[in-house]
Amino acid sequence: MDLFSSQIDLTKNWLPVDGIVNYHGPIMTHEDANVFYEKLLHTIAWENDVAIIYGKRIETKRKVAWYGDQPFEYTYSKNTKRALPWTDELLQLKQLVEQRSGETYNSCLLNLYHTGEEGMAWHSDAEKDLKKNGAIGSLSFGAERRFSFKHKKTKEKVTLFLEHGSLLVMKDTTQTHWLHRLPPTKVIHKPRINLTFRTINSL
Ligand SMILES: O=C(O)CCC(=O)C(=O)O
Ligand SMILES: [Fe+2]
């Protein structure tokens, strides 16, 4: 084994029980990650997300976009979106994430957090349209942010940092037993883009 090729153990499971989370660290050069970040910022059809909070329809500051192999309808935060056809950059990134994770995906949800004050609350990605126990490949660009898991029963927490150009893979029973969130923070002022590659059950 070449101990100098990588400091990161890809086989390490960050969850102690009830699921599998592997952090691959950056999977491209810093320069390539910069190019993808700029391209995604300018070519993705970013839209404000809507959420229902205490029965009220609220537009989030965070922006989202949804792409896929087919015009899948995907219900996310009680809001239905139709997937757009892949862009060149998204297809390249999908291929890279598929190679690195050894999984396949047919869709991608993108999130744009303009500053650290935008985040995502505790949730799991286990909507009925998503393949049960399917892998989710999460690519991050821009500001490095903290990402946390919380066990639904024991409330045990696990936290890691998601670097520019990095890949995190959540698989097995992770979504059944664990919540995850992107906590807001006042100390980060730069944007972050996250792509979660997923598998939608197609009819
Ligand atoms: O921004 C992230 O790292 C996670 C986003 C997320 O959990 C989601 O889109 O479901
Ligand atoms: Fe999620």
CSV table of C-alpha atoms and ligand atoms in Angstrom, one decimal:
chain,number,residue,atom,x,y,z
A,1,MET,CA,0.0,0.0,0.0
A,2,ASP,CA,1.3,3.5,-0.9
A,3,LEU,CA,1.0,5.4,2.4
A,4,PHE,CA,1.8,8.7,0.7
A,5,SER,CA,-0.9,8.6,-2.0
A,6,SER,CA,-3.7,9.5,0.4
A,7,GLN,CA,-4.2,10.4,4.0
A,8,ILE,CA,-7.8,9.4,3.9
A,9,ASP,CA,-9.1,5.9,4.6
A,10,LEU,CA,-11.9,5.4,2.1
A,11,THR,CA,-13.1,2.3,3.9
A,12,LYS,CA,-13.6,4.1,7.2
A,13,ASN,CA,-17.2,4.1,8.3
A,14,TRP,CA,-18.0,7.4,10.1
A,15,LEU,CA,-21.1,6.0,11.7
A,16,PRO,CA,-20.7,3.7,14.7
A,17,VAL,CA,-23.9,1.7,13.9
A,18,ASP,CA,-26.9,1.4,11.6
A,19,GLY,CA,-25.5,2.8,8.4
A,20,ILE,CA,-22.4,3.5,6.3
A,21,VAL,CA,-20.9,6.9,5.6
A,22,ASN,CA,-17.6,7.1,3.7
A,23,TYR,CA,-15.7,10.4,3.3
A,24,HIS,CA,-13.4,10.4,0.3
A,25,GLY,CA,-12.0,13.9,0.8
A,26,PRO,CA,-11.2,15.9,-2.4
A,27,ILE,CA,-11.6,13.8,-5.5
A,28,MET,CA,-10.2,16.3,-7.9
A,29,THR,CA,-7.5,19.0,-7.9
A,30,HIS,CA,-8.2,22.3,-6.2
A,31,GLU,CA,-8.0,24.0,-9.7
A,32,ASP,CA,-10.5,21.6,-11.2
A,33,ALA,CA,-12.8,22.2,-8.2
A,34,ASN,CA,-12.6,26.0,-8.8
A,35,VAL,CA,-13.5,25.5,-12.4
A,36,PHE,CA,-16.5,23.3,-11.6
A,37,TYR,CA,-17.6,25.7,-8.8
A,38,GLU,CA,-17.7,28.7,-11.2
A,39,LYS,CA,-19.4,26.7,-14.0
A,40,LEU,CA,-22.1,25.4,-11.6
A,41,LEU,CA,-22.7,28.9,-10.2
A,42,HIS,CA,-23.4,30.3,-13.7
A,43,THR,CA,-25.0,27.4,-15.6
A,44,ILE,CA,-27.4,25.8,-13.2
A,45,ALA,CA,-31.0,26.9,-13.2
A,46,TRP,CA,-31.0,27.9,-9.5
A,47,GLU,CA,-34.3,28.6,-7.9
A,48,ASN,CA,-35.4,29.5,-4.4
A,49,ASP,CA,-36.8,26.5,-2.6
A,50,VAL,CA,-40.1,26.6,-0.8
A,51,ALA,CA,-40.7,25.0,2.6
A,52,ILE,CA,-43.9,24.7,4.6
A,53,ILE,CA,-43.2,25.9,8.2
A,54,TYR,CA,-46.1,25.9,10.7
A,55,GLY,CA,-48.4,25.7,7.7
A,56,LYS,CA,-47.0,28.7,6.0
A,57,ARG,CA,-45.3,28.7,2.6
A,58,ILE,CA,-41.8,30.2,3.0
A,59,GLU,CA,-39.2,30.8,0.3
A,60,THR,CA,-35.8,29.7,1.5
A,61,LYS,CA,-32.7,31.9,0.9
A,62,ARG,CA,-30.9,28.8,-0.2
A,63,LYS,CA,-31.3,28.0,-3.9
A,64,VAL,CA,-31.9,24.6,-5.3
A,65,ALA,CA,-32.0,22.8,-8.7
A,66,TRP,CA,-32.9,19.3,-9.8
A,67,TYR,CA,-31.6,17.3,-12.7
A,68,GLY,CA,-31.9,13.8,-14.0
A,69,ASP,CA,-32.0,11.1,-16.7
A,70,GLN,CA,-35.7,11.6,-17.1
A,71,PRO,CA,-38.1,14.5,-16.2
A,72,PHE,CA,-38.7,12.8,-12.8
A,73,GLU,CA,-41.0,14.5,-10.4
A,74,TYR,CA,-39.5,14.7,-7.0
A,75,THR,CA,-41.2,15.8,-3.9
A,76,TYR,CA,-38.8,17.5,-1.5
A,77,SER,CA,-39.8,19.5,1.6
A,78,LYS,CA,-43.4,19.0,0.4
A,79,ASN,CA,-42.6,20.7,-2.9
A,80,THR,CA,-42.7,18.9,-6.2
A,81,LYS,CA,-40.1,19.7,-8.9
A,82,ARG,CA,-39.5,18.2,-12.4
A,83,ALA,CA,-35.9,17.2,-13.2
A,84,LEU,CA,-34.1,19.1,-16.0
A,85,PRO,CA,-31.9,17.3,-18.5
A,86,TRP,CA,-28.2,17.0,-17.4
A,87,THR,CA,-25.7,19.7,-18.3
A,88,ASP,CA,-22.2,18.8,-19.6
A,89,GLU,CA,-20.6,19.5,-16.2
A,90,LEU,CA,-23.2,17.6,-14.3
A,91,LEU,CA,-22.7,14.5,-16.5
A,92,GLN,CA,-18.9,14.7,-16.0
A,93,LEU,CA,-19.4,15.0,-12.2
A,94,LYS,CA,-22.0,12.2,-12.2
A,95,GLN,CA,-19.5,9.9,-14.0
A,96,LEU,CA,-16.7,10.8,-11.5
A,97,VAL,CA,-18.9,10.2,-8.5
A,98,GLU,CA,-20.1,6.9,-9.9
A,99,GLN,CA,-16.5,5.8,-10.5
A,100,ARG,CA,-15.3,6.8,-7.0
A,101,SER,CA,-18.3,5.5,-5.1
A,102,GLY,CA,-18.8,2.3,-7.2
A,103,GLU,CA,-22.6,3.1,-7.4
A,104,THR,CA,-24.8,4.5,-10.1
A,105,TYR,CA,-27.2,7.4,-9.9
A,106,ASN,CA,-30.1,8.8,-12.1
A,107,SER,CA,-30.6,12.2,-10.6
A,108,CYS,CA,-29.0,15.1,-8.7
A,109,LEU,CA,-30.3,17.7,-6.3
A,110,LEU,CA,-28.2,20.8,-6.0
A,111,ASN,CA,-28.1,23.3,-3.2
A,112,LEU,CA,-26.5,26.8,-3.2
A,113,TYR,CA,-25.8,28.3,0.2
A,114,HIS,CA,-24.8,31.9,-0.3
A,115,THR,CA,-23.2,32.4,3.2
A,116,GLY,CA,-22.7,30.3,6.3
A,117,GLU,CA,-26.0,31.7,7.6
A,118,GLU,CA,-27.8,29.4,5.2
A,119,GLY,CA,-27.9,25.8,6.1
A,120,MET,CA,-30.2,22.8,6.1
A,121,ALA,CA,-32.1,21.5,9.2
A,122,TRP,CA,-32.1,17.9,10.5
A,123,HIS,CA,-33.7,15.5,8.0
A,124,SER,CA,-33.1,12.2,6.3
A,125,ASP,CA,-33.4,11.5,2.6
A,126,ALA,CA,-35.9,8.7,2.6
A,127,GLU,CA,-38.7,10.0,0.5
A,128,LYS,CA,-40.8,7.3,-1.1
A,129,ASP,CA,-39.6,8.1,-4.7
A,130,LEU,CA,-36.0,7.4,-3.6
A,131,LYS,CA,-34.6,3.9,-4.0
A,132,LYS,CA,-34.7,2.3,-0.5
A,133,ASN,CA,-31.2,2.1,1.1
A,134,GLY,CA,-29.8,3.5,-2.2
A,135,ALA,CA,-26.4,5.3,-2.0
A,136,ILE,CA,-26.3,9.1,-2.0
A,137,GLY,CA,-23.1,10.7,-3.4
A,138,SER,CA,-22.6,14.2,-2.0
A,139,LEU,CA,-20.1,16.5,-3.8
A,140,SER,CA,-19.2,19.8,-2.2
A,141,PHE,CA,-17.6,23.0,-3.7
A,142,GLY,CA,-16.7,26.3,-2.2
A,143,ALA,CA,-16.8,27.1,1.5
A,144,GLU,CA,-15.8,24.2,3.8
A,145,ARG,CA,-18.7,23.5,6.1
A,146,ARG,CA,-19.5,21.3,9.0
A,147,PHE,CA,-21.9,18.4,8.4
A,148,SER,CA,-23.5,16.4,11.2
A,149,PHE,CA,-25.4,13.1,11.7
A,150,LYS,CA,-27.7,12.4,14.6
A,151,HIS,CA,-29.0,8.9,15.4
A,152,LYS,CA,-32.9,8.9,15.5
A,153,LYS,CA,-33.1,6.8,18.7
A,154,THR,CA,-29.9,7.2,20.7
A,155,LYS,CA,-29.3,10.9,19.6
A,156,GLU,CA,-25.6,10.1,19.2
A,157,LYS,CA,-23.9,12.7,16.9
A,158,VAL,CA,-21.1,12.5,14.4
A,159,THR,CA,-19.6,15.6,12.7
A,160,LEU,CA,-17.2,16.0,9.8
A,161,PHE,CA,-16.0,18.8,7.5
A,162,LEU,CA,-16.8,18.8,3.8
A,163,GLU,CA,-13.9,20.2,1.8
A,164,HIS,CA,-13.9,21.9,-1.6
A,165,GLY,CA,-14.1,19.2,-4.3
A,166,SER,CA,-14.8,16.5,-1.8
A,167,LEU,CA,-17.1,13.4,-1.9
A,168,LEU,CA,-19.1,12.0,0.9
A,169,VAL,CA,-21.1,8.8,0.3
A,170,MET,CA,-24.1,7.8,2.5
A,171,LYS,CA,-25.4,4.3,2.0
A,172,ASP,CA,-27.0,1.2,3.4
A,173,THR,CA,-29.5,2.0,6.2
A,174,THR,CA,-28.1,5.5,7.0
A,175,GLN,CA,-31.3,7.3,6.0
A,176,THR,CA,-33.5,4.9,8.0
A,177,HIS,CA,-31.6,5.4,11.3
A,178,TRP,CA,-29.8,8.7,11.1
A,179,LEU,CA,-30.7,12.4,10.4
A,180,HIS,CA,-28.2,14.8,8.9
A,181,ARG,CA,-27.9,18.6,8.7
A,182,LEU,CA,-25.7,21.4,7.5
A,183,PRO,CA,-25.6,23.7,10.6
A,184,PRO,CA,-25.7,27.4,10.0
A,185,THR,CA,-22.6,29.4,11.1
A,186,LYS,CA,-21.8,33.1,11.4
A,187,VAL,CA,-18.1,32.7,10.7
A,188,ILE,CA,-18.4,31.7,7.0
A,189,HIS,CA,-19.3,34.4,4.5
A,190,LYS,CA,-18.5,32.6,1.2
A,191,PRO,CA,-20.9,30.4,-0.8
A,192,ARG,CA,-21.0,26.7,-0.9
A,193,ILE,CA,-22.5,24.4,-3.6
A,194,ASN,CA,-23.5,20.9,-2.8
A,195,LEU,CA,-24.6,18.2,-5.3
A,196,THR,CA,-26.4,15.0,-4.0
A,197,PHE,CA,-26.5,12.3,-6.6
A,198,ARG,CA,-29.4,9.9,-6.0
A,199,THR,CA,-31.4,7.1,-7.5
A,200,ILE,CA,-35.1,7.7,-8.1
A,201,ASN,CA,-37.3,4.7,-8.6
A,202,SER,CA,-38.5,5.1,-12.2
A,203,LEU,CA,-41.7,3.4,-13.3
B,1,LIG,O1,-25.5,20.6,1.6
B,1,LIG,C1,-25.2,19.4,2.0
B,1,LIG,O2,-24.1,19.0,2.3
B,1,LIG,C2,-26.3,18.4,2.3
B,1,LIG,C3,-27.6,18.7,1.5
B,1,LIG,C4,-28.6,17.6,1.9
B,1,LIG,O3,-28.6,17.0,2.9
B,1,LIG,C5,-29.7,17.4,0.9
B,1,LIG,O4,-29.8,18.0,-0.1
B,1,LIG,O5,-30.5,16.5,1.2
B,2,FE,FE,-30.0,15.4,2.8
